[in-house]
Short mmCIF file of C-alpha atoms in Angstrom, two decimals:
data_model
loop_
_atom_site.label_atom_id
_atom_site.label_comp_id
_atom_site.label_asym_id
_atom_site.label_seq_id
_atom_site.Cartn_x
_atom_site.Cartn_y
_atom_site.Cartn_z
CA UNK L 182 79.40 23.63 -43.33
CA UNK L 183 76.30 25.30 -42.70
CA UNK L 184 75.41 28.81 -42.35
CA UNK L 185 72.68 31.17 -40.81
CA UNK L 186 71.35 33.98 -39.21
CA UNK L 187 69.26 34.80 -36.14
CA UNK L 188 65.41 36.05 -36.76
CA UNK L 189 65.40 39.73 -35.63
CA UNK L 190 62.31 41.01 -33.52
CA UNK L 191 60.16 42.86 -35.96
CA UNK L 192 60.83 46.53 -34.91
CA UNK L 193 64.17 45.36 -36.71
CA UNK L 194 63.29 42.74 -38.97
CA UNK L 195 64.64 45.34 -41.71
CA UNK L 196 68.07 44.05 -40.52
CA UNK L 197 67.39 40.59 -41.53
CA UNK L 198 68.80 40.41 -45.02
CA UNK L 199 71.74 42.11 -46.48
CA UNK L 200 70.97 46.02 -47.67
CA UNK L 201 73.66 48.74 -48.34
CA UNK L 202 71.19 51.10 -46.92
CA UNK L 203 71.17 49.21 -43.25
CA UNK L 204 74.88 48.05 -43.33
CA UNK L 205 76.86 51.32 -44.96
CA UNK L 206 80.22 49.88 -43.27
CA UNK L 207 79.93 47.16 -45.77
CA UNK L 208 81.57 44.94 -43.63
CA UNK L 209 80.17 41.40 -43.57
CA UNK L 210 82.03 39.44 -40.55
CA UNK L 211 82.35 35.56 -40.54
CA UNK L 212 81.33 33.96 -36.96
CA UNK L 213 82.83 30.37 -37.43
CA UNK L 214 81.49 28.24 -34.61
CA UNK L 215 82.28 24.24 -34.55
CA UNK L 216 79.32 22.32 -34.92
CA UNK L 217 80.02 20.48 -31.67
CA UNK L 218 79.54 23.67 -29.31
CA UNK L 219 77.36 25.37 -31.41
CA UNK L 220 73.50 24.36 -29.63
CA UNK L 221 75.40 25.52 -26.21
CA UNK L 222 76.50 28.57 -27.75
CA UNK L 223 73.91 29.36 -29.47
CA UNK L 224 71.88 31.98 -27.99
CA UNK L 225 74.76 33.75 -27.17
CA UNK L 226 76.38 33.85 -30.75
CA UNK L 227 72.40 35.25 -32.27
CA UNK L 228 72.88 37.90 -29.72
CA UNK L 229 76.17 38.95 -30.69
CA UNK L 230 74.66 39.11 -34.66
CA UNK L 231 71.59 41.30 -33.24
CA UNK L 232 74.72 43.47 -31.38
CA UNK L 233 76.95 43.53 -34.62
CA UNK L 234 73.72 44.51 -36.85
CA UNK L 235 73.19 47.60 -34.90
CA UNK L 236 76.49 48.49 -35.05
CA UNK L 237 76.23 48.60 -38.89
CA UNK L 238 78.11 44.79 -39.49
CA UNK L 239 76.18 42.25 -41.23
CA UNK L 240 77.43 38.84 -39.63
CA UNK L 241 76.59 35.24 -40.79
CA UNK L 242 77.37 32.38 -38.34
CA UNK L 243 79.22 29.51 -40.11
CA UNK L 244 79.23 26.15 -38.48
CA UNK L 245 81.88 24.13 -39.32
CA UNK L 246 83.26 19.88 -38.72
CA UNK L 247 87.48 19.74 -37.23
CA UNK L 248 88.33 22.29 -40.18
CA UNK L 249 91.81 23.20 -39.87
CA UNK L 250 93.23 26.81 -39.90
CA UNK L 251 94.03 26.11 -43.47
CA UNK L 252 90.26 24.71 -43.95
CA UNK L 253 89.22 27.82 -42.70
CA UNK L 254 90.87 30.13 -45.25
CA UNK L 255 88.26 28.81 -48.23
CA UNK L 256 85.35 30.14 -45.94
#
């Protein structure tokens, strides 16, 4: 299982990284993607991070092998 994050344009590169200050919601949201689909989907899944980060949601994009639904409670 892997996980990332898009690189944000530099008039926001201050949303990059995880700051109380930029994300008062607090809220971090899992984007579980399966590692088969994920170079098609790509692009589309960094823009909806960029989206979520100015919305005040700090999202991290998990890639993930088959996992089951019960795999998927550990993440």
């Amino acid at each position: 299982m892997g996980r990332s994050r898009p690189t944000f344009n530099s008039d926001e590169a201050y949303l990059q990284n995880y700051s109380s200050l930029h994300y008062p919601k607090g809220n971090e949201v899992a984007i579980i993607v399966n590692s088969g689909i994920c170079d098609a989907v790509r692009a589309s899944i960094y823009q909806y991070v960029v989206d979520l980060a100015r919305d005040g949601y700090f999202g991290l994009i998990y890639t993930v092998d088959g996992a089951s639904p019960s795999g998927l409670k550990i993440i």
